Structure formats: C-alpha cells, structure tokens
PDB file of C-alpha atoms and ligand atoms in Angstrom:
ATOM      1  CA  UNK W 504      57.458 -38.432  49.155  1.00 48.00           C
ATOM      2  CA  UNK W 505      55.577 -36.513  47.086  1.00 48.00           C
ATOM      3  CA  UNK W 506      56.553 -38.020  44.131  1.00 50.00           C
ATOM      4  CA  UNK W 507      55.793 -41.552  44.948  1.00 52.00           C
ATOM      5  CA  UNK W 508      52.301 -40.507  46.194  1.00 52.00           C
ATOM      6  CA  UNK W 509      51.668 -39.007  42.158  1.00 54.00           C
ATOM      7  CA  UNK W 510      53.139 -42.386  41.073  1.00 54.00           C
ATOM      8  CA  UNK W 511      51.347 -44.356  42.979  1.00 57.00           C
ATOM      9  CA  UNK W 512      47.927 -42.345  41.756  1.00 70.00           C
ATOM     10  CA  UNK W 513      48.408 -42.329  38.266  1.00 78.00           C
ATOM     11  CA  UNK W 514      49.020 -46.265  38.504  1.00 82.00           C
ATOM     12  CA  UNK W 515      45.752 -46.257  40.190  1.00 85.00           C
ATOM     13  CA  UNK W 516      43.591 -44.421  37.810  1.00 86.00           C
ATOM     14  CA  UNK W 517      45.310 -46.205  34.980  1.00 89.00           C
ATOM     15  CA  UNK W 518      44.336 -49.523  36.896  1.00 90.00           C
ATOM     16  CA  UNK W 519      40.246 -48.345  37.884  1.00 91.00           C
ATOM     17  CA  UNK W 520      40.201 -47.445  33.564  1.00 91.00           C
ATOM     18  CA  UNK W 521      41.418 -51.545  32.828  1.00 91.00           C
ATOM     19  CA  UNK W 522      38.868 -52.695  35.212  1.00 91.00           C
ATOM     20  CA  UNK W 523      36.118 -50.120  33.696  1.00 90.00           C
ATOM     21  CA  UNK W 524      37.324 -51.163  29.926  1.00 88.00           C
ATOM     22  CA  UNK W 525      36.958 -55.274  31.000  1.00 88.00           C
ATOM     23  CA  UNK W 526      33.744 -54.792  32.734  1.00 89.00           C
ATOM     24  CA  UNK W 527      32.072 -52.157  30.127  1.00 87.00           C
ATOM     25  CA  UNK W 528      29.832 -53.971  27.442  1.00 85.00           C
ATOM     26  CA  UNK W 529      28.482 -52.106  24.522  1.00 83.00           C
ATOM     27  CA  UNK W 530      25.761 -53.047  22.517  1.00 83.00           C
ATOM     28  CA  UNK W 531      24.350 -51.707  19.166  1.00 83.00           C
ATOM     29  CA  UNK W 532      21.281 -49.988  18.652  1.00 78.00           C
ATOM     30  CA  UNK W 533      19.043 -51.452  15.692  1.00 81.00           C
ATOM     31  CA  UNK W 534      15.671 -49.446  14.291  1.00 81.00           C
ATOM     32  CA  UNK W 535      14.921 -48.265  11.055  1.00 82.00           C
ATOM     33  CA  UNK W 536      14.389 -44.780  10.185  1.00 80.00           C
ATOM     34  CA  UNK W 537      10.930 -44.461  10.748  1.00 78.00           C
ATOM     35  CA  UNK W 538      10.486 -46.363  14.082  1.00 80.00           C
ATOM     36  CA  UNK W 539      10.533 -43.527  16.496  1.00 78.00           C
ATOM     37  CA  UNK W 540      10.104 -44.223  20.439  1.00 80.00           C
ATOM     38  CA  UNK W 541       8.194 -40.653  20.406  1.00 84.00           C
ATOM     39  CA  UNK W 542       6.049 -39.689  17.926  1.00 83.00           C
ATOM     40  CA  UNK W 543       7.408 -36.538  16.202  1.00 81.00           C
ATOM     41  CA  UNK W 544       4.069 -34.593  14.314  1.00 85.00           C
ATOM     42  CA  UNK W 545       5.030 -33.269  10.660  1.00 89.00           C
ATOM     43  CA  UNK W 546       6.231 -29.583  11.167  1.00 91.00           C
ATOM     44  CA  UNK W 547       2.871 -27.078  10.572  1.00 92.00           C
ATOM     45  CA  UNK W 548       3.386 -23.561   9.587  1.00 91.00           C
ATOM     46  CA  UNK W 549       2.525 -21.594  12.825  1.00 91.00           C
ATOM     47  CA  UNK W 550       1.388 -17.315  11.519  1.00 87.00           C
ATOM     48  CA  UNK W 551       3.402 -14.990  14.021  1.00 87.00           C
ATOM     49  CA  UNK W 552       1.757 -13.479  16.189  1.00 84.00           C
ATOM     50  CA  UNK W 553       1.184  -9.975  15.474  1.00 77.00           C
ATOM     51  CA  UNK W 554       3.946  -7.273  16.524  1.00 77.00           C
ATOM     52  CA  UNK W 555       2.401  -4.166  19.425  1.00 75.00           C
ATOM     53  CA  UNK W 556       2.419  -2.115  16.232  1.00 69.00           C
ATOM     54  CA  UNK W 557       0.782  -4.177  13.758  1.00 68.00           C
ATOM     55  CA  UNK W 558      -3.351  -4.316  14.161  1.00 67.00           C
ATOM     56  CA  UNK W 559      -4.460  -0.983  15.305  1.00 81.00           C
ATOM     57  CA  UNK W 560      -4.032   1.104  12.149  1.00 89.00           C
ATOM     58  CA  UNK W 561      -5.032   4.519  12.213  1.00 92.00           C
ATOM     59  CA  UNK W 562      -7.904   5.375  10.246  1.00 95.00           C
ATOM     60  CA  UNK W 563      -7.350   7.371   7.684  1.00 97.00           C
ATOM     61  CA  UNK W 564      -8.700  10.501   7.556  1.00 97.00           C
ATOM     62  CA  UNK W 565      -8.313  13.624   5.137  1.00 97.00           C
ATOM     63  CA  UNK W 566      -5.317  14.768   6.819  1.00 96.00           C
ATOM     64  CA  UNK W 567      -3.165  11.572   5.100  1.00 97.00           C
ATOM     65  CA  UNK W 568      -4.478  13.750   1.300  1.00 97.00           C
ATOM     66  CA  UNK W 569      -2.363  17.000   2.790  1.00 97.00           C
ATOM     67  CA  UNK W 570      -0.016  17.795  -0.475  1.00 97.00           C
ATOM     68  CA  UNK W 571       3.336  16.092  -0.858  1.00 96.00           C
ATOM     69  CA  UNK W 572       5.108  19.348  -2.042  1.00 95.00           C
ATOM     70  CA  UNK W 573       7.953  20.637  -0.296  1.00 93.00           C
ATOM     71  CA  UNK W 574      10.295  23.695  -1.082  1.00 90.00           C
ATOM     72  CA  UNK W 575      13.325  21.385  -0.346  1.00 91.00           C
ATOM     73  CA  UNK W 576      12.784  19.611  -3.850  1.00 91.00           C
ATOM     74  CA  UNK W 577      15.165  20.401  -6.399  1.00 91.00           C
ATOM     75  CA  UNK W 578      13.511  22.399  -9.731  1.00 90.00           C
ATOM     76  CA  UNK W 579      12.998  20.123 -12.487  1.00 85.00           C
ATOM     77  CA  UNK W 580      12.461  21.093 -16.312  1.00 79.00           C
ATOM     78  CA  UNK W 581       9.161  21.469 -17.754  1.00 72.00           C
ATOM     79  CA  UNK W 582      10.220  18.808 -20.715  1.00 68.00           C
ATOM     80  CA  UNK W 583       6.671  19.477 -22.199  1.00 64.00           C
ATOM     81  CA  UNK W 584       7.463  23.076 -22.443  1.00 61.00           C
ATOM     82  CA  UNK W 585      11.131  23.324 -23.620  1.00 61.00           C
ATOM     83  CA  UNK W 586      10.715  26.429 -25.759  1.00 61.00           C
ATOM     84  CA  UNK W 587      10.243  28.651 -22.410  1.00 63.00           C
ATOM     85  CA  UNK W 588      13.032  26.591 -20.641  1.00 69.00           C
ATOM     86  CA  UNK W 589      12.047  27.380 -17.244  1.00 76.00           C
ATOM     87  CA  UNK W 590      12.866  25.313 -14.465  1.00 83.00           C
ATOM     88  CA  UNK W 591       9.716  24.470 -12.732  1.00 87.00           C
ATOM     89  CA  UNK W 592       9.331  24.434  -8.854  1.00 91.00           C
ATOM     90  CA  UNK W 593       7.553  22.460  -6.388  1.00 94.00           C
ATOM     91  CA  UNK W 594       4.929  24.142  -3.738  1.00 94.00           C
ATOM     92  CA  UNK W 595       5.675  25.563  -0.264  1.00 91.00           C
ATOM     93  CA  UNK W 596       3.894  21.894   1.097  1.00 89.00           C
ATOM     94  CA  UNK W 597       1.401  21.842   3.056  1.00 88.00           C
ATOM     95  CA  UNK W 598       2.255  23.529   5.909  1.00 88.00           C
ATOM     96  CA  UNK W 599       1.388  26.584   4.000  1.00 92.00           C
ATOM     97  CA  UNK W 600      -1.176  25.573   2.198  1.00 95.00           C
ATOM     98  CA  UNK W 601      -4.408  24.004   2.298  1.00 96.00           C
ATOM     99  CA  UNK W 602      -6.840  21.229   1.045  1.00 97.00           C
ATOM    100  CA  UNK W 603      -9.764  21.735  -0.932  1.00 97.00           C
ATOM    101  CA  UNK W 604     -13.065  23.159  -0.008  1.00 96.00           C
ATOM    102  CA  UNK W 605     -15.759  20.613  -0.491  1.00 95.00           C
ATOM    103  CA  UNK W 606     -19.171  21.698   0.601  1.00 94.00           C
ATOM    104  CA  UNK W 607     -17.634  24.778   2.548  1.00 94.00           C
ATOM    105  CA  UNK W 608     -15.128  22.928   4.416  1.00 96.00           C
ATOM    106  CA  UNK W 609     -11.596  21.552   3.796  1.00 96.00           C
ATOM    107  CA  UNK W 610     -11.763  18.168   2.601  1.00 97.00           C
ATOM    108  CA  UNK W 611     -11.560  15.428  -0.088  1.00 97.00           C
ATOM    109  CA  UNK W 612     -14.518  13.697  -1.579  1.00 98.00           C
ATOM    110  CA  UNK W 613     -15.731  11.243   1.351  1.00 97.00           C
ATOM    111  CA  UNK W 614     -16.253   8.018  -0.771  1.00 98.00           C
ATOM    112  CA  UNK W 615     -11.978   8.199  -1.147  1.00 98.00           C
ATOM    113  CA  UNK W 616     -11.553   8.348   2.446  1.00 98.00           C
ATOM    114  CA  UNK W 617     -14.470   5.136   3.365  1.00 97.00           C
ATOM    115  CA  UNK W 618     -13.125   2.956   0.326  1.00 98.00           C
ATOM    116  CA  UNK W 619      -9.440   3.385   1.829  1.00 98.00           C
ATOM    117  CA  UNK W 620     -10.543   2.521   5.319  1.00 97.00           C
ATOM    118  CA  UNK W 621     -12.464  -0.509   3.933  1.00 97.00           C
ATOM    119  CA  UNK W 622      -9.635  -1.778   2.414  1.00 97.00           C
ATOM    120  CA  UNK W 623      -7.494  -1.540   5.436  1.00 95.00           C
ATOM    121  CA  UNK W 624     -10.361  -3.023   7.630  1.00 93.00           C
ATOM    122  CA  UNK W 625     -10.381  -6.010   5.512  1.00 94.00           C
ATOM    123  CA  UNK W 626      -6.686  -6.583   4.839  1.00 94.00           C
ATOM    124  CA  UNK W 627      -5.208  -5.266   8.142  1.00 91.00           C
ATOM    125  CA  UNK W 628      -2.544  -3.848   7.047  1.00 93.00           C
ATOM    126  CA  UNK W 629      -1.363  -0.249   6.160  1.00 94.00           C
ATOM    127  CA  UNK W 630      -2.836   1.650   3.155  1.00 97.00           C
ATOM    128  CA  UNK W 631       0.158   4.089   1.907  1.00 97.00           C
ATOM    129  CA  UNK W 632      -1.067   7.129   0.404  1.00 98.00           C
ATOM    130  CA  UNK W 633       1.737   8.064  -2.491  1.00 97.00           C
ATOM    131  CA  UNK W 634      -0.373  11.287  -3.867  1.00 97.00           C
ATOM    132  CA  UNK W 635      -3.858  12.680  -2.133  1.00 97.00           C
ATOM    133  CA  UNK W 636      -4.430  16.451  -2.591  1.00 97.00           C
ATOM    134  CA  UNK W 637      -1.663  18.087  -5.195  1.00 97.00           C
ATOM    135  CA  UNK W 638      -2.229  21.963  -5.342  1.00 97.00           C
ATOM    136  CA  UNK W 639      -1.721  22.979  -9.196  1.00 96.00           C
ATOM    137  CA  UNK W 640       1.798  23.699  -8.673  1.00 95.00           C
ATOM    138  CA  UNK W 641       2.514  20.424  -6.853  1.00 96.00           C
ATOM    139  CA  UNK W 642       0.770  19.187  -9.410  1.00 96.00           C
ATOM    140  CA  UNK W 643       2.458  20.801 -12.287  1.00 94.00           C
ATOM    141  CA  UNK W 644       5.979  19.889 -10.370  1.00 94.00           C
ATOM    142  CA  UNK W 645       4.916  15.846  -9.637  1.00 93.00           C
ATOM    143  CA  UNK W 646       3.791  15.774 -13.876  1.00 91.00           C
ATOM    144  CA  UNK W 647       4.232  18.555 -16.209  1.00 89.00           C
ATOM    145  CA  UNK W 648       2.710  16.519 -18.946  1.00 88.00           C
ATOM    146  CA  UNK W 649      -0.350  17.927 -20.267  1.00 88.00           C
ATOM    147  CA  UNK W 650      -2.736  15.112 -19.891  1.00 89.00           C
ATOM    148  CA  UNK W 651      -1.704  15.715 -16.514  1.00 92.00           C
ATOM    149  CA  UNK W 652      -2.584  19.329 -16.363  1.00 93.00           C
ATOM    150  CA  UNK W 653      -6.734  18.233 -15.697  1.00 95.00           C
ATOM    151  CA  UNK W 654      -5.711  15.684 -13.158  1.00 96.00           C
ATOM    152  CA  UNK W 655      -8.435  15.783 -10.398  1.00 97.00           C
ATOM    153  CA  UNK W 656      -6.018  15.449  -7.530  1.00 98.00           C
ATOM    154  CA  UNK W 657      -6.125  18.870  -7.506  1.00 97.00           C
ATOM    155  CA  UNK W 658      -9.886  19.070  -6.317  1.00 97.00           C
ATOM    156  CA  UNK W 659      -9.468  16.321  -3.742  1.00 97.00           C
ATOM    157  CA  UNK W 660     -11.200  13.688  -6.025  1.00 98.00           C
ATOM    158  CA  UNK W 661      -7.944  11.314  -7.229  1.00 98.00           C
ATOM    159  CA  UNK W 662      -5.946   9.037  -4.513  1.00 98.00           C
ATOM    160  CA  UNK W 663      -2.759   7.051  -5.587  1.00 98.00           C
ATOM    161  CA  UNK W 664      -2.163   4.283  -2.737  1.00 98.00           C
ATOM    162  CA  UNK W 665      -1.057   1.321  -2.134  1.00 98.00           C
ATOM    163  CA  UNK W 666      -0.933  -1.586   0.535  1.00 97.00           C
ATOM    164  CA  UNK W 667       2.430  -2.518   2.929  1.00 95.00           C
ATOM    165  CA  UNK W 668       2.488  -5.719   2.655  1.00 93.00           C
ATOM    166  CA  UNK W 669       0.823  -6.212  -0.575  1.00 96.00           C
ATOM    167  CA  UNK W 670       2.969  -4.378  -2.412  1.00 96.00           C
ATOM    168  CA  UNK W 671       2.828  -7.240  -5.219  1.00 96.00           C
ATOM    169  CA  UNK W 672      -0.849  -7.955  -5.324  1.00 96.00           C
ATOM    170  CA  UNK W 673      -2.776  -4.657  -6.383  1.00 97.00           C
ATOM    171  CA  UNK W 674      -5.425  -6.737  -8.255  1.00 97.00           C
ATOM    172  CA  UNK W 675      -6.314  -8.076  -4.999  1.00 97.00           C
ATOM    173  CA  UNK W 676      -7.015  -4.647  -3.454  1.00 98.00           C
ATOM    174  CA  UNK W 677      -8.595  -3.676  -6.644  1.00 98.00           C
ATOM    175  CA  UNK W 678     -11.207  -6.480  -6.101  1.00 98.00           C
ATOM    176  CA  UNK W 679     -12.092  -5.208  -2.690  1.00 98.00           C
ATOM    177  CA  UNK W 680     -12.451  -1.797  -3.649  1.00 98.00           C
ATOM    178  CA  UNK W 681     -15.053  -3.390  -5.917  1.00 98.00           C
ATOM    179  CA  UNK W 682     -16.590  -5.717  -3.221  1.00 97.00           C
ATOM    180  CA  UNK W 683     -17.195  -2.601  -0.884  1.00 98.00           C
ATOM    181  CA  UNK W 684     -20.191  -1.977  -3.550  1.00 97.00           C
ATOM    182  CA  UNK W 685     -21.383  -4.954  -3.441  1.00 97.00           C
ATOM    183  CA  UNK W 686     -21.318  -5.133   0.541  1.00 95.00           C
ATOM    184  CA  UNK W 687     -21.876  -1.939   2.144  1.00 95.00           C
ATOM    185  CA  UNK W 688     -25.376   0.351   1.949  1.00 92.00           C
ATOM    186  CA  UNK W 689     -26.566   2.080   0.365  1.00 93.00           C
ATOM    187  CA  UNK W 690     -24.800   0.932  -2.991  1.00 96.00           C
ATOM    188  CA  UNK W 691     -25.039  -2.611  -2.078  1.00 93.00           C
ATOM    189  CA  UNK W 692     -28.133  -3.873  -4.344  1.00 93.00           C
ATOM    190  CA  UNK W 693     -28.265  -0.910  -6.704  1.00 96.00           C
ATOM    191  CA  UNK W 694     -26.591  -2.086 -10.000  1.00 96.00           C
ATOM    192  CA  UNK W 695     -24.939   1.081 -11.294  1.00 96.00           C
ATOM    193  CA  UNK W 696     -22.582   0.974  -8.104  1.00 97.00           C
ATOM    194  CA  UNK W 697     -22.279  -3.044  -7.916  1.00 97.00           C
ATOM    195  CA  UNK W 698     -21.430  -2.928 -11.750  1.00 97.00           C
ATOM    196  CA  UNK W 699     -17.458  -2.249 -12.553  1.00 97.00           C
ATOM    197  CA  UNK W 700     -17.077  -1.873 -16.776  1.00 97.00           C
ATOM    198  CA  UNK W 701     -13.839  -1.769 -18.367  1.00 97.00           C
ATOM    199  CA  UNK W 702     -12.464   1.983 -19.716  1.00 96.00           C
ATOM    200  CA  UNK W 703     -11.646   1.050 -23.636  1.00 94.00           C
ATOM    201  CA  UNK W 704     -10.343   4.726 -24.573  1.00 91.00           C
ATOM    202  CA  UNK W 705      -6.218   4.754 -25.600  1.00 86.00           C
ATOM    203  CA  UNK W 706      -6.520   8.591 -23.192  1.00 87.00           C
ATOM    204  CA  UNK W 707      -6.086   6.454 -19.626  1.00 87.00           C
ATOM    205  CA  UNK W 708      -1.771   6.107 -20.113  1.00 90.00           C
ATOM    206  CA  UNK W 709      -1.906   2.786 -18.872  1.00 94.00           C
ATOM    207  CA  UNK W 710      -1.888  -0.516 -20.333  1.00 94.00           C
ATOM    208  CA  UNK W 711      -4.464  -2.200 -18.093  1.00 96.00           C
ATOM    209  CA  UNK W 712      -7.554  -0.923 -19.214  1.00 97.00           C
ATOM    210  CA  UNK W 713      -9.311   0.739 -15.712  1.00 98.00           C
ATOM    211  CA  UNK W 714     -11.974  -0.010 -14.344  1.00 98.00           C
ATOM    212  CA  UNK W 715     -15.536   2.327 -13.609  1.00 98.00           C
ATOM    213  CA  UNK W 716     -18.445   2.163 -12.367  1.00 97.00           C
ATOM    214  CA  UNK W 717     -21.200   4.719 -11.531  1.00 97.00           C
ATOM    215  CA  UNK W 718     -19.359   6.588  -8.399  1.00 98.00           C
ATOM    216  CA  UNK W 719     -15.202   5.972  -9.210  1.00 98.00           C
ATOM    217  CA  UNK W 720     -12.115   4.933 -11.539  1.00 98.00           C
ATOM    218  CA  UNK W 721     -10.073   2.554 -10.917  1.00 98.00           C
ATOM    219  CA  UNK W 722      -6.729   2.569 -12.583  1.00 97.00           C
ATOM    220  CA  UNK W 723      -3.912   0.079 -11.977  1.00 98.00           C
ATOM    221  CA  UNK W 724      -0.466   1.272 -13.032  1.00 97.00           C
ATOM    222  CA  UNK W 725       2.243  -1.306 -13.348  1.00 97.00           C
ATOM    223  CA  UNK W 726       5.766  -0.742 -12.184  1.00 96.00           C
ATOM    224  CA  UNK W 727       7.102   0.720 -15.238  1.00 95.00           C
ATOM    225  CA  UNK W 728       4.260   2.864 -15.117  1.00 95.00           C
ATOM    226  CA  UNK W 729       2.589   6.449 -14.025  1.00 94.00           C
ATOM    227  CA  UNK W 730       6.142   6.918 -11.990  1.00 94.00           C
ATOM    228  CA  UNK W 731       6.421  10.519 -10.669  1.00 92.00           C
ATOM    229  CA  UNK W 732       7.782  12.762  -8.426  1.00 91.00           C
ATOM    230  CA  UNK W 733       5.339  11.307  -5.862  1.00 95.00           C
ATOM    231  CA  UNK W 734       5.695   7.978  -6.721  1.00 96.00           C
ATOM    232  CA  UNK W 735       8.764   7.139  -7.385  1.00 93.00           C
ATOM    233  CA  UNK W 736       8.663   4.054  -5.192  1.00 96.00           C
ATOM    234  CA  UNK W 737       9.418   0.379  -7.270  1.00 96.00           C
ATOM    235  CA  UNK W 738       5.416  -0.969  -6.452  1.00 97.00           C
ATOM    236  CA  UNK W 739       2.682  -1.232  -8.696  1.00 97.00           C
ATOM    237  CA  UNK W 740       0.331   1.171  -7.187  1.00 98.00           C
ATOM    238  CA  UNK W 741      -3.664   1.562  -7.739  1.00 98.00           C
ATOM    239  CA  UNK W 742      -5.326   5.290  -8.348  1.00 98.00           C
ATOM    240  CA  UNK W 743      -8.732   5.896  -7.623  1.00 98.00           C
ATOM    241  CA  UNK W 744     -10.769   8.932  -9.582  1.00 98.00           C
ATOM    242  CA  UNK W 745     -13.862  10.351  -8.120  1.00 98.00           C
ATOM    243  CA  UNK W 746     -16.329  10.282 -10.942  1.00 98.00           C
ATOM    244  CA  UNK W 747     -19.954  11.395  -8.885  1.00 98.00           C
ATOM    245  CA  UNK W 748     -20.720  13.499  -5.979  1.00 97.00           C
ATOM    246  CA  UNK W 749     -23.404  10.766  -4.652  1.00 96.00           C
ATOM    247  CA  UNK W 750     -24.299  13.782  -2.536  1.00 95.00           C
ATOM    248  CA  UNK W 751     -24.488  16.386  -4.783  1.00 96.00           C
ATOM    249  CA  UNK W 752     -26.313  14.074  -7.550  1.00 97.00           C
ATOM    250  CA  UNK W 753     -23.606  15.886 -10.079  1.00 97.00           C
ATOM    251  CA  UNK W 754     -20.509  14.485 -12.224  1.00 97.00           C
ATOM    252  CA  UNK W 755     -17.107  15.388 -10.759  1.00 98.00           C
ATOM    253  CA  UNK W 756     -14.971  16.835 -13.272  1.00 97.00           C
ATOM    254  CA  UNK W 757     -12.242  18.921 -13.244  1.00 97.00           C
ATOM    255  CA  UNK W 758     -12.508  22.699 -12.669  1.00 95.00           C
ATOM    256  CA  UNK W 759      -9.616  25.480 -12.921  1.00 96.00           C
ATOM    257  CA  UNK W 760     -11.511  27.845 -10.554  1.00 96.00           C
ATOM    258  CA  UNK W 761     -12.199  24.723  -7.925  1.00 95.00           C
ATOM    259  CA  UNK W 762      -8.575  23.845  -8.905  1.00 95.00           C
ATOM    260  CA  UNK W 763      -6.474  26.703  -8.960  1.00 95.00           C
ATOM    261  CA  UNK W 764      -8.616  29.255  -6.245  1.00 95.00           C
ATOM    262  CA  UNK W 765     -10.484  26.449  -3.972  1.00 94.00           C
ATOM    263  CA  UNK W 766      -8.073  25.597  -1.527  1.00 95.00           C
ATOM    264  CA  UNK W 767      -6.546  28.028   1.477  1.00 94.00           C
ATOM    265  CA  UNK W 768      -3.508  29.640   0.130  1.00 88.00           C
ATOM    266  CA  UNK W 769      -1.117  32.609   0.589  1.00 78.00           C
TER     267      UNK W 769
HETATM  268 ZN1   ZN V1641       1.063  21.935  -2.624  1.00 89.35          ZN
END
C-alpha cells in the first residue's frame, strides 16, 4: 500500500513539472549597458569618521621633553674616542633625574612647547617627540660624536619630532612651524620672526640646508640621516633649535654649567 501511494506521487509531481514546463514562457531581457531602471551615482570617496581616540590629543606639555635614557640600554662604544676604549653608558632615565631649570623652574624653552601644540592643532594628529631633554650622559650615549657634544638638547632648547600620520611629509609640518609666525601675536607682523633664511654653513650634518629665523632652527633630516639611539625609527623627522630667549632678550647657546649642573640630579 505504501508503495503504490509513493508511485502514484512521484507520477504526480513528474506530471504538475510537464504542465509547469508547457505553460512556462520565457522571454529575454534587452538594454544596453548604460540604461539603468535606477540611477546608480558614481562612487564618492566618503573620509571615516574619526575613531573615540583620534581628535582629542593631549597637549603637550614639558613632561613629553623628560629624557629618553634608561639603564636597561646596552653600553655602546664611544667610536669617536677609541684610544680610551670605554664602553659608554646610558643615564638612570628620568625617573631619577630631572629637566632643566629655566627661569628657576624645571622646564624647556616655552616657544618649543606652543610651536608643537600649533602644529598638532592644525593637523590633528599626534606630534611624536623622538628626543626632548637629553641630560649630558643621555646625550653622550644617544651621539658620542663631537659635534654632538654642544647639542642644546641638553638645556631644554632642541626638540626632534615628528607627526603620526605624516610620517612622509615633514616639509609640510615644516611650513606650519613657519606659518605660526606669520599667524599668531606677537611675532605675527614683525619681520625678523615672519622671515625664515636658509643656514648655508657645511657644520649643520644634513643635506637640506635648515632653515632660521630670528627665534628658532629648523632642521629637516632625511631618512638616512641624524639616526640615533633616540631615533632610530625609519621616518624623516624635523628638529627644532631654540636660537632666542624672546623673554630674556638674550641668544640661547649652549652652556656646560647650564648643561652639565642645571638640571635636578643625584
Ligand atoms: Zn638622562
């Protein structure tokens, strides 16, 4: 019984799909390519919408210059002074020591800290500082070479930086450290601050010839360039030297005692 009652079902459906075949009609649809019955726009490039993180940057303040050096960094040899052959070690960081004193407090030169925040204000995005304050033995550790010996990251007036996201385009970020001269009072007007000139001397170590003007020193160091124990990173990277104390009214130059016995230190 219950094999007759299969048969007779698959005869059926085999039957209903005869009838559906002799009844079904099929027809052809003919447009060309661009005939569309809805109108499809061209694609547009939509910017993503920015992440929770991205958009409130912390600004940066003289704690972000606290020395790079820490005791777990290997000694390195003093290649500039291979006659004494001793291995030369970094600092105890700066959890033990401190930044520079600038007008009795500890602190870089203020112009660093407002040109860095400018930049970031303008850009949005992150300003990396590589190398802010280096005591003279971070200092000695990040660059034994003697040209290096004066550098004035040691007095809180040199910053080596540069932007996330822009890795690639430093001379962009060197043209708004420029423009922030040009915008912002009081130096907005005043030619010796709006004016960059070009540094000619061979003494700079890089090939792009820096850029000055009354207050700083800008210095653009390619990839193959000024790479040291604190920037050892693949980017092009942008320095800026502090050349006047605006407050002051006096030259910034390098000083061994300001160097070497200005800064909190065991
Ligand atoms: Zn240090």
């Amino acid at each position: 019984m219950a094999l007759i009652l299969f048969g007779c079902s698959g005869i059926e459906q085999s039957e209903n799909e005869k009838v559906r075949r002799r009844n079904c009609k099929g027809e052809y649809i003919y447009r060309n390519h661009d005939e569309n019955v809805i109108a499809v726009p061209p694609p547009a490039h939509l910017p993503r919408p920015p992440y929770p993180w991205e958009g409130n940057l912390p600004r940066i303040t003289k704690e972000f210059f606290r020395c790079k050096g820490s005791p777990a960094n290997p000694p390195i040899m003093d290649k500039s002074d291979l006659a004494a052959l001793v291995p030369c070690t970094d600092c105890e960081g700066s959890t033990r020591h401190g930044l520079p004193i600038l007008r009795g407090q500890q602190s870089v030169y203020p112009i660093l800290l407002d040109l860095l925040n400018y930049v970031q204000k303008t850009t949005a995005k992150r300003v990396i500082i590589t190398s802010g304050h280096r005591c003279p033995v971070h200092n000695k550790y990040v660059d034994p070479a003697k040209e290096n010996q004066y550098s004035k990251h040691q007095i809180g007036a040199e910053v080596d930086f540069y932007v996330q996201d822009m890795e690639r385009r430093p001379m962009e970020i060197i043209q708004l450290l420029m423009e922030y001269f040009r915008q912002t009072r009081p130096y907005k007007g005043v030619k010796e601050y709006e004016e960059f000139l070009r540094y000619d001397k061979p003494d700079a170590r890089v090939t792009t010839k820096p850029w000055y003007n009354k207050e700083i020193f800008i210095k653009y160091h390619s990839p193959s360039e000024g790479r040291n124990a604190d920037n050892r990173h693949p980017y092009p990277y942008i320095s800026v030297q502090v050349r006047y104390d605006r407050e002051a009214k006096e030259r910034v130059v390098y000083d061994w005692k300001r160097a070497n016995l200005g800064y909190p230190h065991d």
